[in-house]
mmCIF file of C-alpha atoms in Angstrom:
data_model
loop_
_atom_site.group_PDB
_atom_site.id
_atom_site.type_symbol
_atom_site.label_atom_id
_atom_site.label_comp_id
_atom_site.label_asym_id
_atom_site.label_seq_id
_atom_site.Cartn_x
_atom_site.Cartn_y
_atom_site.Cartn_z
ATOM 1 C CA MET F 213 24.581 -15.356 -27.433
ATOM 2 C CA VAL F 214 27.473 -12.999 -27.889
ATOM 3 C CA SER F 215 27.211 -9.944 -30.109
ATOM 4 C CA HIS F 216 27.322 -10.618 -33.832
ATOM 5 C CA HIS F 217 29.346 -7.657 -34.964
ATOM 6 C CA ALA F 218 33.111 -7.658 -34.958
ATOM 7 C CA PRO F 219 35.268 -4.950 -33.362
ATOM 8 C CA SER F 220 35.621 -1.823 -35.471
ATOM 9 C CA PRO F 221 38.879 -0.792 -37.124
ATOM 10 C CA THR F 222 39.815 2.856 -37.397
ATOM 11 C CA ALA F 223 38.055 4.560 -40.302
ATOM 12 C CA PRO F 224 40.126 4.807 -43.503
ATOM 13 C CA ASN F 225 42.204 7.945 -43.858
ATOM 14 C CA THR F 226 42.402 8.009 -47.634
ATOM 15 C CA GLU F 227 39.753 7.890 -50.349
ATOM 16 C CA SER F 228 41.839 5.410 -52.358
ATOM 17 C CA VAL F 229 41.356 2.587 -49.832
ATOM 18 C CA ASP F 230 38.052 0.698 -49.500
ATOM 19 C CA VAL F 231 36.903 -1.187 -46.432
ATOM 20 C CA VAL F 232 35.785 -4.671 -47.484
ATOM 21 C CA ARG F 233 34.250 -7.509 -45.506
ATOM 22 C CA PHE F 234 35.552 -10.877 -46.679
ATOM 23 C CA SER F 235 33.537 -13.921 -45.628
ATOM 24 C CA PHE F 236 35.325 -17.237 -46.152
ATOM 25 C CA LEU F 237 32.574 -19.792 -46.659
ATOM 26 C CA VAL F 238 32.528 -23.487 -45.780
ATOM 27 C CA ARG F 239 29.492 -25.421 -46.931
ATOM 28 C CA ASN F 240 27.069 -27.354 -44.782
ATOM 29 C CA PRO F 241 28.370 -30.971 -44.809
ATOM 30 C CA ALA F 242 24.937 -32.079 -46.025
ATOM 31 C CA LEU F 243 25.631 -30.352 -49.363
ATOM 32 C CA ASP F 244 28.201 -31.228 -51.984
ATOM 33 C CA HIS F 245 30.327 -28.496 -53.547
ATOM 34 C CA ALA F 246 28.253 -28.217 -56.739
ATOM 35 C CA ALA F 247 24.982 -27.935 -54.813
ATOM 36 C CA PHE F 248 26.524 -25.302 -52.562
ATOM 37 C CA LEU F 249 27.673 -23.141 -55.475
ATOM 38 C CA ASP F 250 24.321 -23.412 -57.236
ATOM 39 C CA HIS F 251 22.416 -22.298 -54.132
ATOM 40 C CA TYR F 252 24.983 -19.614 -53.273
ATOM 41 C CA GLU F 253 24.599 -18.023 -56.707
ATOM 42 C CA LYS F 254 20.897 -18.477 -57.435
ATOM 43 C CA ILE F 255 19.297 -18.250 -53.996
ATOM 44 C CA HIS F 256 21.583 -16.813 -51.341
ATOM 45 C CA GLY F 257 23.068 -13.952 -53.364
ATOM 46 C CA PRO F 258 19.782 -12.526 -54.658
ATOM 47 C CA LEU F 259 18.194 -12.980 -51.218
ATOM 48 C CA ALA F 260 20.898 -10.858 -49.582
ATOM 49 C CA VAL F 261 20.777 -8.144 -52.220
ATOM 50 C CA GLU F 262 16.993 -7.830 -51.902
ATOM 51 C CA GLN F 263 17.279 -6.753 -48.254
ATOM 52 C CA ALA F 264 17.158 -3.019 -47.549
ATOM 53 C CA GLY F 265 19.466 -3.506 -44.570
ATOM 54 C CA PHE F 266 22.097 -5.044 -46.835
ATOM 55 C CA ARG F 267 21.903 -2.233 -49.389
ATOM 56 C CA LYS F 268 22.121 0.340 -46.569
ATOM 57 C CA TYR F 269 25.756 -0.520 -45.838
ATOM 58 C CA THR F 270 27.056 -2.184 -49.001
ATOM 59 C CA ILE F 271 28.417 -0.564 -52.167
ATOM 60 C CA GLU F 272 29.236 -3.781 -54.044
ATOM 61 C CA TYR F 273 28.708 -7.488 -53.455
ATOM 62 C CA VAL F 274 30.999 -10.030 -55.141
ATOM 63 C CA GLN F 275 30.825 -13.801 -54.979
ATOM 64 C CA ASN F 276 33.976 -15.863 -55.535
ATOM 65 C CA HIS F 277 33.332 -19.533 -56.308
ATOM 66 C CA CYS F 278 36.195 -21.955 -55.607
ATOM 67 C CA LEU F 279 37.099 -23.945 -58.724
ATOM 68 C CA ASP F 280 40.542 -25.400 -57.884
ATOM 69 C CA LYS F 281 42.796 -25.664 -54.853
ATOM 70 C CA ILE F 282 46.298 -24.874 -56.060
ATOM 71 C CA ALA F 283 48.736 -24.536 -53.171
ATOM 72 C CA GLY F 284 48.997 -24.726 -49.400
ATOM 73 C CA VAL F 285 45.288 -25.259 -48.923
ATOM 74 C CA THR F 286 44.494 -26.793 -45.550
ATOM 75 C CA TRP F 287 41.306 -24.752 -45.131
ATOM 76 C CA ASP F 288 38.618 -26.338 -47.288
ATOM 77 C CA ILE F 289 36.582 -23.267 -48.237
ATOM 78 C CA ASP F 290 33.943 -23.349 -50.971
ATOM 79 C CA GLY F 291 33.602 -19.645 -51.702
ATOM 80 C CA VAL F 292 34.467 -16.132 -50.601
ATOM 81 C CA THR F 293 32.061 -13.227 -50.359
ATOM 82 C CA ALA F 294 33.477 -9.705 -50.662
ATOM 83 C CA THR F 295 31.245 -6.775 -49.756
ATOM 84 C CA THR F 296 32.613 -3.280 -50.207
ATOM 85 C CA GLN F 297 31.369 -1.253 -47.255
ATOM 86 C CA LEU F 298 29.771 2.176 -47.357
ATOM 87 C CA PRO F 299 32.239 4.541 -45.599
ATOM 88 C CA ARG F 300 31.287 5.178 -41.963
ATOM 89 C CA THR F 301 32.946 5.770 -38.602
ATOM 90 C CA ASP F 302 31.948 2.434 -37.036
ATOM 91 C CA TYR F 303 32.304 -0.676 -39.179
ATOM 92 C CA GLY F 304 31.073 -2.848 -36.339
ATOM 93 C CA VAL F 305 27.572 -1.591 -37.136
ATOM 94 C CA GLY F 306 26.134 -3.060 -40.316
ATOM 95 C CA PHE F 307 23.718 -5.483 -41.914
ATOM 96 C CA PHE F 308 24.097 -8.007 -39.099
ATOM 97 C CA GLN F 309 22.218 -5.606 -36.798
ATOM 98 C CA GLU F 310 19.372 -4.908 -39.244
ATOM 99 C CA PRO F 311 15.958 -6.590 -38.735
ATOM 100 C CA ASP F 312 15.893 -8.046 -42.247
ATOM 101 C CA TYR F 313 19.162 -9.901 -41.635
ATOM 102 C CA ALA F 314 16.976 -12.578 -40.003
ATOM 103 C CA LYS F 315 15.681 -13.510 -43.476
ATOM 104 C CA VAL F 316 19.219 -14.184 -44.696
ATOM 105 C CA GLN F 317 20.316 -15.874 -41.480
ATOM 106 C CA VAL F 318 17.841 -18.700 -42.064
ATOM 107 C CA ASP F 319 19.492 -19.420 -45.409
ATOM 108 C CA GLU F 320 22.976 -19.169 -43.858
ATOM 109 C CA ARG F 321 22.060 -21.952 -41.452
ATOM 110 C CA TYR F 322 21.043 -24.116 -44.400
ATOM 111 C CA LEU F 323 24.006 -23.289 -46.637
ATOM 112 C CA PHE F 324 27.040 -22.917 -44.346
ATOM 113 C CA ASP F 325 28.946 -24.805 -41.674
ATOM 114 C CA LEU F 326 28.717 -21.710 -39.477
ATOM 115 C CA GLY F 327 31.393 -22.741 -37.007
ATOM 116 C CA GLN F 328 33.942 -22.912 -39.848
ATOM 117 C CA VAL F 329 32.995 -19.674 -41.618
ATOM 118 C CA ARG F 330 35.176 -16.612 -40.985
ATOM 119 C CA SER F 331 34.146 -13.010 -41.655
ATOM 120 C CA VAL F 332 36.936 -10.421 -41.545
ATOM 121 C CA LEU F 333 37.279 -6.710 -42.337
ATOM 122 C CA ALA F 334 40.103 -5.501 -44.563
ATOM 123 C CA ARG F 335 41.491 -2.397 -46.249
ATOM 124 C CA ARG F 336 41.547 -2.970 -49.996
ATOM 125 C CA HIS F 337 44.058 -1.020 -52.041
ATOM 126 C CA PRO F 338 43.529 0.030 -55.665
ATOM 127 C CA THR F 339 43.876 -2.506 -58.466
ATOM 128 C CA ARG F 340 47.224 -2.549 -60.274
ATOM 129 C CA GLY F 341 47.570 -3.601 -63.891
ATOM 130 C CA GLU F 342 44.828 -4.714 -66.259
ATOM 131 C CA GLY F 343 43.664 -7.752 -68.176
ATOM 132 C CA GLY F 344 43.893 -11.413 -67.240
ATOM 133 C CA SER F 345 41.209 -14.021 -67.883
ATOM 134 C CA TYR F 346 41.748 -16.302 -64.883
ATOM 135 C CA LYS F 347 41.154 -15.144 -61.336
ATOM 136 C CA HIS F 348 43.075 -16.504 -58.349
ATOM 137 C CA PHE F 349 42.607 -15.758 -54.683
ATOM 138 C CA ALA F 350 45.397 -16.030 -52.096
ATOM 139 C CA LEU F 351 45.809 -15.782 -48.333
ATOM 140 C CA THR F 352 49.287 -15.078 -46.988
ATOM 141 C CA ARG F 353 51.238 -14.133 -43.878
ATOM 142 C CA GLY F 354 54.245 -11.849 -43.542
ATOM 143 C CA ASP F 355 56.375 -11.297 -46.667
ATOM 144 C CA ALA F 356 54.824 -14.239 -48.542
ATOM 145 C CA HIS F 357 52.573 -11.706 -50.289
ATOM 146 C CA THR F 358 55.569 -10.224 -52.134
ATOM 147 C CA GLN F 359 56.964 -13.668 -52.964
ATOM 148 C CA LEU F 360 53.600 -14.722 -54.352
ATOM 149 C CA ILE F 361 53.349 -11.766 -56.716
ATOM 150 C CA GLU F 362 56.892 -12.325 -57.962
ATOM 151 C CA ALA F 363 56.187 -16.012 -58.627
ATOM 152 C CA VAL F 364 52.816 -15.577 -60.346
ATOM 153 C CA ALA F 365 53.569 -12.317 -62.210
ATOM 154 C CA PRO F 366 49.871 -11.502 -62.676
ATOM 155 C CA ARG F 367 48.537 -9.177 -65.345
ATOM 156 C CA ARG F 368 46.318 -7.563 -62.713
ATOM 157 C CA ARG F 369 46.251 -7.715 -58.924
ATOM 158 C CA ARG F 370 44.467 -6.255 -55.922
ATOM 159 C CA THR F 371 45.685 -6.403 -52.320
ATOM 160 C CA SER F 372 43.642 -6.212 -49.122
ATOM 161 C CA VAL F 373 45.222 -5.947 -45.675
ATOM 162 C CA LEU F 374 43.205 -7.986 -43.198
ATOM 163 C CA ASP F 375 42.369 -6.942 -39.641
ATOM 164 C CA ALA F 376 42.368 -10.304 -37.852
ATOM 165 C CA SER F 377 41.010 -8.696 -34.683
ATOM 166 C CA THR F 378 37.652 -8.280 -36.475
ATOM 167 C CA SER F 379 37.275 -11.983 -37.302
ATOM 168 C CA SER F 380 33.925 -13.537 -36.408
ATOM 169 C CA ALA F 381 32.064 -16.735 -37.239
ATOM 170 C CA LEU F 382 28.932 -15.106 -38.660
ATOM 171 C CA GLY F 383 27.187 -14.294 -35.420
ATOM 172 C CA PHE F 384 29.074 -16.396 -32.914
ATOM 173 C CA GLY F 385 31.521 -13.826 -31.581
ATOM 174 C CA SER F 386 35.234 -13.548 -32.195
ATOM 175 C CA ALA F 387 37.009 -16.370 -34.041
ATOM 176 C CA ASP F 388 40.593 -17.318 -34.771
ATOM 177 C CA PHE F 389 42.156 -16.034 -37.990
ATOM 178 C CA ASP F 390 45.881 -15.879 -38.652
ATOM 179 C CA PHE F 391 46.311 -14.489 -42.161
ATOM 180 C CA ASP F 392 47.531 -10.967 -42.963
ATOM 181 C CA VAL F 393 46.746 -10.327 -46.619
ATOM 182 C CA VAL F 394 44.231 -11.251 -49.308
ATOM 183 C CA THR F 395 45.584 -10.978 -52.846
ATOM 184 C CA GLU F 396 43.348 -11.270 -55.887
ATOM 185 C CA LEU F 397 45.347 -12.074 -59.031
ATOM 186 C CA TRP F 398 44.330 -12.264 -62.678
ATOM 187 C CA THR F 399 46.480 -14.143 -65.196
ATOM 188 C CA ASP F 400 46.327 -15.108 -68.872
ATOM 189 C CA GLU F 401 46.633 -18.807 -67.989
ATOM 190 C CA PRO F 402 45.530 -20.684 -64.853
ATOM 191 C CA VAL F 403 48.223 -21.094 -62.207
ATOM 192 C CA SER F 404 48.846 -24.774 -61.438
ATOM 193 C CA THR F 405 51.488 -24.658 -58.702
ATOM 194 C CA LEU F 406 53.690 -22.421 -56.558
ATOM 195 C CA PRO F 407 57.317 -22.777 -55.443
ATOM 196 C CA GLY F 408 57.436 -24.749 -52.215
ATOM 197 C CA HIS F 409 59.058 -21.954 -50.185
ATOM 198 C CA ILE F 410 56.048 -19.631 -50.574
ATOM 199 C CA ASP F 411 53.685 -19.859 -47.598
ATOM 200 C CA ALA F 412 50.453 -19.089 -49.446
ATOM 201 C CA HIS F 413 47.009 -20.595 -49.729
ATOM 202 C CA LEU F 414 45.926 -20.232 -53.343
ATOM 203 C CA TRP F 415 42.665 -21.014 -55.122
ATOM 204 C CA ARG F 416 41.361 -20.439 -58.644
ATOM 205 C CA MET F 417 38.026 -18.672 -58.549
ATOM 206 C CA ARG F 418 35.022 -17.856 -60.665
ATOM 207 C CA GLU F 419 33.942 -14.309 -59.851
ATOM 208 C CA LEU F 420 30.350 -13.115 -59.970
ATOM 209 C CA VAL F 421 29.726 -9.416 -59.472
ATOM 210 C CA MET F 422 26.273 -8.593 -58.231
ATOM 211 C CA ILE F 423 25.460 -5.440 -60.182
ATOM 212 C CA PRO F 424 25.698 -2.208 -58.060
ATOM 213 C CA LEU F 425 22.899 -1.921 -55.589
ATOM 214 C CA ASP F 426 21.152 0.989 -57.296
ATOM 215 C CA SER F 427 20.478 -1.250 -60.318
ATOM 216 C CA SER F 428 16.852 -1.612 -61.421
ATOM 217 C CA ASP F 429 17.281 -5.393 -61.116
ATOM 218 C CA PRO F 430 19.152 -6.281 -57.903
ATOM 219 C CA THR F 431 19.433 -9.941 -58.898
ATOM 220 C CA GLU F 432 21.203 -9.253 -62.209
ATOM 221 C CA LYS F 433 24.771 -10.548 -62.317
ATOM 222 C CA GLU F 434 27.880 -9.943 -64.362
ATOM 223 C CA GLU F 435 30.701 -12.454 -64.624
ATOM 224 C CA ARG F 436 34.279 -11.243 -65.058
#
């Protein structure tokens, strides 16, 4: 088997930019979407957070549950995990190399279609704006990111620049990935469509923040 960890990007050169691992999750075909989300929230999330190897490298763990496919969606994902990484010089070394990852890997094999999952490192820039009750999650290429923001006019947004060279399929080496930017957008009303000229994949999400890893109860959650 090839090495699990992805190639390492250069370490961030500013304190205002976080390194985040986004994992785009496709469910095991044996599960329906509702069963996947229930297990992802109640079993898989707490299981990961309980592992010392996970907490060693991770500042924050966020689950994004797909509620609606809005535009351009040809990739049928069911959720997106975002783990903010503890700053270090080599981001290719992480939880995947820890002994207790084996406990989580068993559940991954049950929950995911591993060949379709993509895990990618990104540089996440600070949040702009505030407010917004509905969260949306977009993948774009080129200047579509700017067009998307202009069309949606979100109350709050957060942009992450993806490093496609770090894409892996959760333990099965490098994997194709051709998007440049993740944009998280919060609006007062759910977005229902986008202008046809915008090349964006857009979902509406339910976000679950697993409380920071120094919490007395690592399975406690906060929805926002």
